Every structure is written in structure tokens, then in C-alpha cells.
Short mmCIF file of C-alpha atoms and ligand atoms in Angstrom, two decimals:
data_model
loop_
_atom_site.label_atom_id
_atom_site.label_comp_id
_atom_site.label_asym_id
_atom_site.label_seq_id
_atom_site.Cartn_x
_atom_site.Cartn_y
_atom_site.Cartn_z
CA MET V 11 -95.60 -57.92 53.75
CA LYS V 12 -98.18 -56.85 56.30
CA HIS V 13 -101.59 -58.31 57.09
CA ILE V 14 -103.84 -55.72 58.68
CA GLN V 15 -107.34 -56.38 59.98
CA ILE V 16 -109.90 -53.69 60.69
CA LEU V 17 -113.46 -53.91 61.96
CA ILE V 18 -116.00 -51.32 60.86
CA LYS V 19 -119.37 -50.56 62.44
CA PRO V 20 -121.14 -48.85 59.54
CA ALA V 21 -124.46 -48.62 61.40
CA SER V 22 -122.93 -48.12 64.86
CA SER V 23 -125.08 -49.85 67.50
CA LEU V 24 -128.28 -49.67 65.41
CA CYS V 25 -130.05 -52.99 65.25
CA ASN V 26 -133.48 -54.28 64.26
CA LEU V 27 -133.36 -57.12 66.82
CA ARG V 28 -133.55 -56.95 70.61
CA CYS V 29 -131.36 -59.85 71.71
CA SER V 30 -131.54 -60.40 75.44
CA TYR V 31 -127.79 -60.66 75.91
CA CYS V 32 -126.53 -58.10 73.34
CA PHE V 33 -123.05 -57.05 74.47
CA TYR V 34 -122.91 -54.08 72.11
CA ALA V 35 -126.16 -52.64 73.48
CA ASP V 36 -124.51 -52.87 76.93
CA ILE V 37 -121.23 -51.26 75.82
CA SER V 38 -122.86 -48.49 73.80
CA SER V 39 -125.17 -47.60 76.69
CA MET V 40 -122.05 -46.69 78.71
CA ARG V 41 -120.98 -44.05 76.16
CA GLN V 42 -122.06 -40.46 75.90
CA VAL V 43 -123.26 -41.21 72.39
CA ARG V 44 -125.02 -44.54 72.27
CA SER V 45 -125.26 -44.66 68.48
CA PHE V 46 -123.27 -42.69 65.92
CA GLY V 47 -125.87 -43.59 63.30
CA ARG V 48 -124.93 -44.64 59.79
CA MET V 49 -121.48 -43.88 58.40
CA ASN V 50 -121.65 -41.03 55.91
CA PRO V 51 -119.79 -40.92 52.55
CA GLU V 52 -117.20 -38.37 53.76
CA VAL V 53 -116.15 -40.58 56.70
CA THR V 54 -116.12 -43.64 54.42
CA GLU V 55 -113.87 -41.94 51.88
CA LYS V 56 -111.42 -40.60 54.45
CA LEU V 57 -111.38 -43.94 56.27
CA ILE V 58 -110.32 -45.82 53.16
CA GLU V 59 -107.71 -43.17 52.33
CA ASN V 60 -106.15 -43.33 55.81
CA VAL V 61 -106.27 -47.13 56.02
CA PHE V 62 -104.43 -47.43 52.72
CA ALA V 63 -101.91 -44.73 53.67
CA ASP V 64 -99.66 -47.20 55.56
CA LEU V 65 -100.17 -50.13 53.19
CA ALA V 66 -97.81 -51.09 50.39
CA ASP V 67 -98.00 -53.27 47.29
CA GLY V 68 -98.23 -56.92 48.32
CA ASP V 69 -99.90 -56.27 51.69
CA TYR V 70 -103.11 -57.93 52.85
CA LEU V 71 -106.11 -56.19 54.34
CA THR V 72 -109.11 -57.87 55.95
CA ILE V 73 -112.09 -55.62 56.42
CA GLY V 74 -114.82 -56.88 58.73
CA PHE V 75 -118.21 -55.24 59.14
CA GLN V 76 -120.11 -55.66 62.35
CA GLY V 77 -122.70 -53.91 64.44
CA GLY V 78 -125.25 -53.48 65.80
CA GLU V 79 -126.50 -54.83 62.52
CA PRO V 80 -124.17 -53.70 59.72
CA THR V 81 -126.63 -54.37 56.89
CA LEU V 82 -128.73 -51.48 58.25
CA ALA V 83 -126.13 -49.20 56.65
CA GLY V 84 -127.74 -50.28 53.37
CA LEU V 85 -126.49 -52.10 50.31
CA LYS V 86 -125.66 -48.77 48.67
CA TYR V 87 -123.13 -48.08 51.45
CA PHE V 88 -121.43 -51.44 50.87
CA LYS V 89 -121.37 -51.05 47.09
CA ASN V 90 -119.85 -47.60 47.42
CA PHE V 91 -117.29 -48.94 49.91
CA THR V 92 -116.06 -51.78 47.70
CA ALA V 93 -115.96 -49.48 44.65
CA LEU V 94 -113.77 -46.97 46.54
CA VAL V 95 -111.44 -49.76 47.67
CA LYS V 96 -111.10 -51.03 44.09
CA ALA V 97 -110.13 -47.53 42.99
CA GLN V 98 -107.11 -47.47 45.35
CA PRO V 99 -103.86 -47.40 43.36
CA LYS V 100 -101.95 -49.84 45.62
CA ASN V 101 -101.79 -53.56 44.91
CA VAL V 102 -103.25 -54.75 48.21
CA THR V 103 -105.19 -58.01 48.55
CA VAL V 104 -108.46 -57.15 50.26
CA GLU V 105 -110.79 -59.65 51.87
CA TYR V 106 -114.19 -58.84 53.28
CA ALA V 107 -116.21 -60.31 56.12
CA VAL V 108 -119.55 -59.33 57.57
CA GLN V 109 -121.38 -60.50 60.65
CA THR V 110 -125.16 -60.29 60.29
CA ASN V 111 -128.37 -61.36 61.97
CA GLY V 112 -129.57 -62.30 58.47
CA THR V 113 -132.99 -60.69 58.64
CA LYS V 114 -132.30 -58.13 55.89
CA ILE V 115 -130.67 -60.56 53.50
CA ASP V 116 -132.38 -60.94 50.14
CA GLU V 117 -131.30 -62.00 46.66
CA GLU V 118 -129.79 -58.59 45.87
CA TRP V 119 -127.62 -58.78 48.96
CA CYS V 120 -126.59 -62.31 48.03
CA ARG V 121 -125.54 -61.27 44.54
CA PHE V 122 -123.36 -58.55 46.06
CA LEU V 123 -121.84 -60.78 48.75
CA GLN V 124 -121.09 -63.45 46.17
CA GLN V 125 -119.60 -61.00 43.70
CA GLU V 126 -117.27 -59.49 46.34
CA ASN V 127 -116.52 -62.91 47.86
CA PHE V 128 -117.54 -61.91 51.39
CA LEU V 129 -117.15 -64.36 54.24
CA VAL V 130 -120.37 -64.09 56.22
CA GLY V 131 -120.91 -64.82 59.90
CA LEU V 132 -124.61 -65.61 60.31
CA SER V 133 -126.00 -65.51 63.83
CA ILE V 134 -128.23 -68.47 64.65
CA ASP V 135 -128.54 -69.70 68.21
CA GLY V 136 -128.60 -73.50 68.22
CA GLY V 137 -132.15 -74.16 67.01
CA LEU V 138 -135.60 -72.60 67.16
CA GLU V 139 -136.10 -72.83 70.91
CA PHE V 140 -132.85 -71.13 71.93
CA HIS V 141 -132.92 -68.66 69.07
CA ASP V 142 -136.44 -67.32 69.44
CA ARG V 143 -136.13 -67.06 73.21
CA HIS V 144 -133.17 -64.69 72.95
CA ARG V 145 -133.26 -63.09 69.51
CA PRO V 146 -136.66 -61.40 68.94
CA ASP V 147 -137.17 -58.46 66.61
CA ALA V 148 -138.23 -55.01 67.84
CA ALA V 149 -141.88 -56.14 67.83
CA GLY V 150 -141.03 -59.14 70.03
CA ARG V 151 -141.46 -61.72 67.27
CA GLY V 152 -139.11 -64.66 66.86
CA THR V 153 -136.61 -64.41 63.99
CA TYR V 154 -135.49 -68.03 63.56
CA GLN V 155 -137.40 -68.71 60.34
CA ARG V 156 -136.18 -65.46 58.75
CA VAL V 157 -132.57 -66.28 59.58
CA LEU V 158 -132.93 -69.81 58.26
CA ALA V 159 -134.26 -68.30 55.02
CA ALA V 160 -131.04 -66.26 54.78
CA LYS V 161 -129.00 -69.42 55.35
CA ARG V 162 -130.84 -71.16 52.51
CA LEU V 163 -130.17 -68.20 50.23
CA PHE V 164 -126.46 -68.35 51.12
CA ASP V 165 -126.46 -72.05 50.22
CA ARG V 166 -128.18 -71.33 46.92
CA TYR V 167 -125.76 -68.55 45.99
CA GLY V 168 -122.67 -70.47 47.13
CA ILE V 169 -121.74 -67.75 49.63
CA ARG V 170 -119.05 -68.66 52.16
CA TYR V 171 -120.54 -68.48 55.65
CA ASN V 172 -120.19 -69.81 59.13
CA ILE V 173 -122.79 -69.96 61.84
CA LEU V 174 -122.22 -67.81 64.92
CA CYS V 175 -124.00 -69.27 67.90
CA VAL V 176 -124.09 -67.39 71.20
CA LEU V 177 -123.33 -69.91 73.91
CA THR V 178 -125.59 -69.10 76.86
CA ARG V 179 -125.39 -70.68 80.28
CA GLU V 180 -128.54 -72.67 79.57
CA MET V 181 -127.17 -73.93 76.27
CA THR V 182 -124.05 -75.32 77.97
CA THR V 183 -126.29 -77.96 79.59
CA GLN V 184 -128.11 -78.86 76.32
CA VAL V 185 -125.24 -80.03 74.15
CA ARG V 186 -127.19 -82.82 72.45
CA GLN V 187 -129.92 -80.41 71.42
CA VAL V 188 -127.33 -78.07 69.93
CA TRP V 189 -125.65 -80.96 68.14
CA ALA V 190 -128.98 -82.12 66.72
CA PHE V 191 -129.44 -78.60 65.29
CA ILE V 192 -126.00 -78.77 63.66
CA GLN V 193 -126.89 -82.10 62.07
CA GLU V 194 -130.43 -81.19 61.00
CA GLU V 195 -129.32 -77.96 59.38
CA GLU V 196 -126.21 -79.59 57.90
CA ILE V 197 -123.97 -76.90 59.30
CA ALA V 198 -120.41 -77.16 58.07
CA PHE V 199 -118.78 -74.30 60.03
CA ILE V 200 -119.79 -73.13 63.48
CA GLN V 201 -118.35 -70.80 66.07
CA PHE V 202 -119.67 -70.60 69.61
CA ILE V 203 -119.46 -67.14 71.14
CA PRO V 204 -119.57 -67.29 74.93
CA CYS V 205 -122.26 -65.08 76.40
CA LEU V 206 -120.63 -62.68 78.85
CA ALA V 207 -121.91 -60.69 81.80
CA GLU V 208 -122.13 -56.91 81.40
CA LEU V 209 -118.79 -55.13 81.49
CA GLY V 210 -117.71 -54.74 85.12
CA GLU V 211 -120.09 -57.48 86.34
CA GLU V 212 -118.93 -60.97 87.25
CA GLU V 213 -122.00 -62.82 86.00
CA ASN V 214 -125.62 -62.64 84.94
CA GLU V 215 -128.29 -65.25 84.24
CA PHE V 216 -127.19 -65.83 80.63
CA ALA V 217 -123.42 -65.63 81.06
CA VAL V 218 -121.38 -68.81 80.67
CA THR V 219 -119.33 -70.03 83.64
CA PRO V 220 -115.92 -71.74 83.35
CA ARG V 221 -117.46 -75.05 84.47
CA GLY V 222 -120.31 -74.71 81.97
CA PHE V 223 -117.81 -73.82 79.24
CA ALA V 224 -115.70 -76.91 80.01
CA ASP V 225 -118.68 -79.26 80.27
CA PHE V 226 -120.14 -77.99 77.00
CA TYR V 227 -116.97 -78.38 74.97
CA SER V 228 -116.09 -81.73 76.53
CA GLU V 229 -119.41 -83.26 75.52
CA LEU V 230 -119.39 -81.49 72.18
CA PHE V 231 -115.95 -82.90 71.47
CA THR V 232 -117.20 -86.45 72.05
CA LEU V 233 -120.13 -85.91 69.65
CA TRP V 234 -117.85 -84.19 67.15
CA GLN V 235 -115.40 -87.10 67.22
CA GLN V 236 -118.18 -89.65 66.73
CA GLU V 237 -119.44 -87.70 63.74
CA MET V 238 -115.94 -87.62 62.30
CA GLN V 239 -115.66 -91.40 62.68
CA ARG V 240 -118.85 -91.63 60.61
CA GLY V 241 -117.07 -89.63 57.91
CA ARG V 242 -118.49 -86.14 58.41
CA TYR V 243 -116.26 -83.29 59.50
CA VAL V 244 -117.87 -80.26 61.11
CA SER V 245 -115.61 -77.26 61.56
CA VAL V 246 -115.94 -76.08 65.18
CA LYS V 247 -113.86 -72.92 65.48
CA LEU V 248 -112.35 -73.60 68.90
CA PHE V 249 -111.16 -77.07 67.87
CA ASP V 250 -109.78 -75.66 64.61
CA ASP V 251 -108.01 -72.86 66.48
CA ILE V 252 -106.38 -75.24 68.95
CA THR V 253 -105.25 -77.54 66.14
CA ASN V 254 -103.87 -74.64 64.13
CA LEU V 255 -101.96 -73.33 67.11
CA LEU V 256 -100.50 -76.74 67.94
CA VAL V 257 -99.67 -77.86 64.43
CA ASN V 258 -99.01 -74.67 62.50
CA GLY V 259 -98.26 -72.15 65.25
CA VAL V 260 -101.08 -69.97 63.89
CA VAL V 261 -103.12 -67.93 66.37
CA GLY V 262 -106.74 -68.13 65.23
CA ALA V 263 -108.46 -66.02 67.88
CA CYS V 264 -107.55 -62.81 69.63
CA GLY V 265 -106.29 -63.45 73.15
CA MET V 266 -105.45 -67.08 72.46
CA LEU V 267 -101.87 -66.43 73.55
CA GLY V 268 -102.88 -64.17 76.41
CA ARG V 269 -102.15 -60.95 74.59
CA CYS V 270 -104.53 -58.24 73.49
CA GLN V 271 -104.17 -57.15 69.89
CA MET V 272 -105.03 -53.88 68.22
CA GLN V 273 -108.27 -54.69 66.40
CA TYR V 274 -108.85 -51.22 64.87
CA VAL V 275 -112.57 -51.14 65.65
CA ILE V 276 -113.96 -48.18 63.71
CA GLU V 277 -117.26 -46.65 64.73
CA ALA V 278 -119.59 -44.94 62.24
CA ASN V 279 -118.18 -41.47 63.00
CA GLY V 280 -114.60 -42.67 62.50
CA ASN V 281 -113.68 -43.11 66.18
CA VAL V 282 -111.25 -45.97 66.68
CA TYR V 283 -111.02 -48.40 69.63
CA PRO V 284 -108.56 -51.25 70.25
CA CYS V 285 -111.08 -54.04 70.88
CA ASP V 286 -114.74 -54.74 70.15
CA PHE V 287 -115.31 -55.45 73.85
CA TYR V 288 -114.15 -51.97 74.84
CA VAL V 289 -115.79 -49.51 72.47
CA LEU V 290 -116.02 -46.98 75.29
CA ASP V 291 -115.35 -43.23 75.40
CA GLU V 292 -112.28 -43.70 77.60
CA MET V 293 -110.87 -46.30 75.18
CA CYS V 294 -111.13 -44.19 72.03
CA VAL V 295 -107.57 -43.94 70.66
CA GLY V 296 -108.36 -41.45 67.88
CA ASN V 297 -110.31 -41.03 64.69
CA ILE V 298 -109.56 -42.63 61.33
CA THR V 299 -110.61 -39.51 59.46
CA GLN V 300 -107.68 -37.68 61.07
CA GLN V 301 -105.06 -40.38 61.70
CA THR V 302 -103.55 -43.31 59.84
CA LEU V 303 -103.46 -46.84 61.26
CA ARG V 304 -99.81 -46.43 62.23
CA GLU V 305 -100.54 -43.25 64.14
CA LEU V 306 -103.43 -44.95 65.92
CA PHE V 307 -101.24 -47.92 66.78
CA GLU V 308 -98.60 -45.64 68.28
CA GLN V 309 -101.03 -43.92 70.66
CA PRO V 310 -100.05 -44.44 74.34
CA LEU V 311 -103.55 -45.76 75.08
CA THR V 312 -103.19 -48.43 72.38
CA GLN V 313 -99.76 -49.42 73.69
CA ARG V 314 -101.02 -49.67 77.28
CA PHE V 315 -103.94 -51.82 76.15
CA ILE V 316 -101.92 -54.32 74.13
CA CYS V 317 -99.16 -54.56 76.75
CA ASP V 318 -101.43 -55.23 79.74
CA LYS V 319 -100.37 -58.49 81.39
CA ARG V 320 -102.66 -61.10 82.92
CA GLU V 321 -101.52 -62.41 86.29
CA TYR V 322 -103.87 -65.07 87.61
CA GLN V 323 -103.09 -67.35 90.52
CA THR V 324 -104.60 -70.36 88.74
CA CYS V 325 -102.22 -69.97 85.81
CA THR V 326 -99.02 -70.19 87.83
CA ASP V 327 -98.70 -73.97 87.68
CA CYS V 328 -100.76 -74.60 84.55
CA GLU V 329 -99.26 -77.12 82.14
CA PHE V 330 -100.73 -75.17 79.20
CA TYR V 331 -99.43 -71.78 80.21
CA LYS V 332 -97.19 -71.36 77.17
CA MET V 333 -100.08 -71.85 74.79
CA CYS V 334 -102.53 -69.64 76.66
CA ARG V 335 -100.96 -67.22 79.20
CA GLY V 336 -104.32 -66.45 80.75
CA GLY V 337 -106.31 -66.05 77.54
CA CYS V 338 -108.62 -63.16 76.64
CA GLN V 339 -109.04 -60.82 79.59
CA ARG V 340 -112.70 -60.08 78.79
CA MET V 341 -113.56 -63.79 78.74
CA LYS V 342 -111.75 -64.58 81.99
CA ASP V 343 -114.86 -64.85 84.16
CA ALA V 344 -116.85 -66.88 81.64
CA CYS V 345 -114.33 -69.31 80.15
CA TYR V 346 -111.00 -69.24 81.95
CA VAL V 347 -110.17 -68.88 85.64
CA GLY V 348 -113.44 -67.21 86.66
CA ALA V 349 -113.89 -64.26 88.96
CA GLU V 350 -112.68 -66.35 91.91
CA ASP V 351 -109.37 -67.43 90.33
CA ASP V 352 -109.56 -70.33 92.78
CA GLY V 353 -107.63 -73.03 90.97
CA TYR V 354 -110.26 -74.11 88.42
CA CYS V 355 -110.03 -73.10 84.77
CA GLY V 356 -112.62 -73.98 82.12
CA TYR V 357 -110.27 -73.69 79.18
CA ARG V 358 -107.66 -75.88 80.90
CA GLU V 359 -110.29 -78.61 81.32
CA VAL V 360 -111.12 -78.36 77.62
CA LEU V 361 -107.44 -78.58 76.67
CA LYS V 362 -106.97 -81.64 78.90
CA LYS V 363 -109.74 -83.38 77.01
CA VAL V 364 -109.04 -82.32 73.40
CA LEU V 365 -105.33 -81.70 73.05
CA GLN V 366 -104.03 -85.23 72.63
CA PRO V 367 -106.85 -86.45 70.34
CA LEU V 368 -106.50 -83.35 68.17
CA LEU V 369 -102.76 -83.88 67.89
CA THR V 370 -103.29 -87.52 66.95
CA MET V 371 -105.86 -86.56 64.30
CA ALA V 372 -103.57 -83.92 62.83
CA ALA V 373 -100.55 -86.24 62.65
CA PRO V 374 -99.73 -87.50 59.15
CA PRO V 375 -100.39 -91.26 58.71
CA VAL V 376 -97.35 -93.53 59.24
CA ARG V 377 -96.35 -95.27 55.98
S1 SF4 S 409 -109.89 -58.24 75.44
FE1 SF4 S 409 -109.79 -60.22 74.43
S2 SF4 S 409 -110.62 -59.89 72.39
FE2 SF4 S 409 -110.13 -57.87 73.26
S3 SF4 S 409 -108.08 -57.45 72.48
FE3 SF4 S 409 -107.88 -58.39 74.50
S4 SF4 S 409 -107.62 -60.58 74.09
FE4 SF4 S 409 -108.43 -59.64 72.23
S1 SF4 S 410 -105.05 -71.87 83.90
FE1 SF4 S 410 -106.44 -71.56 82.19
S2 SF4 S 410 -106.16 -69.43 81.65
FE2 SF4 S 410 -104.42 -69.97 82.89
S3 SF4 S 410 -102.84 -70.58 81.40
FE3 SF4 S 410 -103.95 -72.44 82.05
S4 SF4 S 410 -105.52 -72.75 80.53
FE4 SF4 S 410 -104.82 -70.63 80.36
#
């Protein structure tokens, strides 16, 4: 039984917001073709055919949609996509996820997302102040209230969602403000996505630093524990991932064990790339309209990418090496050993603080 995950960009890098730190705007600006536009029906059909070619009865397939802003592909695109998947003759369990800025979500979208049981990642940046500073629309207007309206619709329709919050350098010093937002908005699931410098740069004004990363999560952990003692559990993805790795041996995030994985990132024209951070011309491993997933996995470029080893000085005597091995290479400068690799590691500091308490919490009660 296989479990395959693919990530589709049905509207390429198109987006109706102008977020100050958008990593995909940065990546796509380095390509010859910045945006491949919206995925057309021929590409969609061939994509599904070639994805299913290597699957067998009993397999699992997770299909994520991301952007840019994927909802710009239109609800018709998504309805057509799920109908084509249902028509596949193989008995494969398919799960859907979509990451959205929420501004296009209305009741019709909600009915569809509910019907197809999508897991939604909704981008909201830690409260009005942070959000509207960094996530304006194309006219420069804040989008916080519109995104909150989408969140309320998701609540009303019982749609599964988690909040995706971009962790900027500034935010790492304002943990209490972020926590107050989580409480006020009664957020049950939240994932912090570290803001990174442009590809090839060591830092920029918004990018997280390893020290900021460690300080943020250390304080957050204290607040999170206090909340738990009051009887309310908030799912914070990093804490969940660490617990799952320790207790169940399950890797919850790419790069958590220091290895790159083939993510099958599919652009709107069918081009395939191994990782969302590297959707670059020189990293294109093929095209899903012409190759199956197995063929794409066997490409020498894919193999080189997933076999690349991290070798950082700071890691050599790290007590957590076996459960990290240097982490995600793209996040090195922001969260791990930093550009300097001078003996400090943000993630190690977080593990020092959270590991033992998480293990204690996960242990079954003694009878
Ligand atoms: S760069 Fe990071 S996210 Fe991308 S494949 Fe490697 S470990 Fe995963
Ligand atoms: S030093 Fe940091 S990156 Fe290296 S193995 Fe330890 S925790 Fe991971």
C-alpha cells in the first residue's frame, strides 16, 4: 500500500493579494515564465490519468492545492477535478487539501469544500495589526476582516481547517500578542510558517532568525502549557510534529529528519518540481502530462535532490542529531544553524525546552 502526496498549483503564481514576504512571488520571478496561468482541462485530465497510472487498489493519495492563490482557478476547475478523480476505476482513497488566503471564499465554495471533505489551510497572520501590515490586496487595502469572514463561514459549515500564520521576525518578539489572537479567535489548529529570506539571500527584514525562532517557540510553549493546564488544548503543528515523531515515529513535516522528499509540485502547465521552495526552471524534473509519478521520481535530478546531505558544523555534537540531521535545508538560515553555522541552533534550543515536557504529557497515566 502506497501513500502518495502531490501538490498542484492550478493558478500558478497568480494571486489577488500582494503580501510583502511572498516566497512564491520571489521564486516565480526567477523563472523564464513567471506565471503559467490557470490550468486548462487538457492538462487536468492528463495529470489525473498519469497520477493514477502508478497507483493500485488500496493506495492513498493526498492532493494539495496551493498557489499563488489556488481558488483563482475557479470553483468550476475544482468541481471538474474532483469529478474526474471520482471517475477513476481504481479503488484509491483520495484526500484533498487546499491552502487559501480566504478572500474568495463564499457559501458556494463552502458547500463544495464540505461536500468533498477538504482540509483547508487558511492564512491569517496573528491578528489585525500583523495581518494588514503584510497581507494587503492589489489595491493596498487590508484583508483581515475578509479572511475572518471566511473563517466564520468555515465554522458555520463545519469545514476542517487550520490557521497558517507566517512567522515574521517582528512577530517572534510579540508572542503574547499572537497568543491573545489565538485565544480571542478560538483557534483550535495553528501552524507557524517561518518567513524566509529570498532564495540565495541569508536574511531580509522580515525573515526569522534562529534566535528569534527559539525565543518565539520557547515563550509560546509556556503559554501553550498554561492553557492546557486550564483545560484547553490548542494544536500547534510544531509541537504536534515533535510529539508524533517521539511517540509514534511519524514524520509530520518535510525535512524533519534532515532529508528532502519528492513533493511532486505540479505547476499549471504540468511541469513538475521536487519541492515547493524550488519551483525553478533548473529544478523542473519533467511534465506530468508526459510522465507518470514513477518516471518523475526516477529522474536523475529528483534523485540528486532527495539524496543531498546536510553537513553542518553545529550538528556534529548535537544531542538531537538522530531526530533532526540538520533539518530542512531551505529553513537552515531562519530556524536551524543559521548562515554562520557557529554553534548555535534555534531548533535545538526549542527541543531542549519542549522535548521532556512533551514526552511526559504523551506518556500514559500510571495505574
Ligand atoms: S528543502 Fe525542505 S521542504 Fe524542500 S524537500 Fe527539502 S526538506 Fe523538504
Ligand atoms: S544542531 Fe540543530 S539542525 Fe543540527 S541536528 Fe541539532 S537540532 Fe538539528
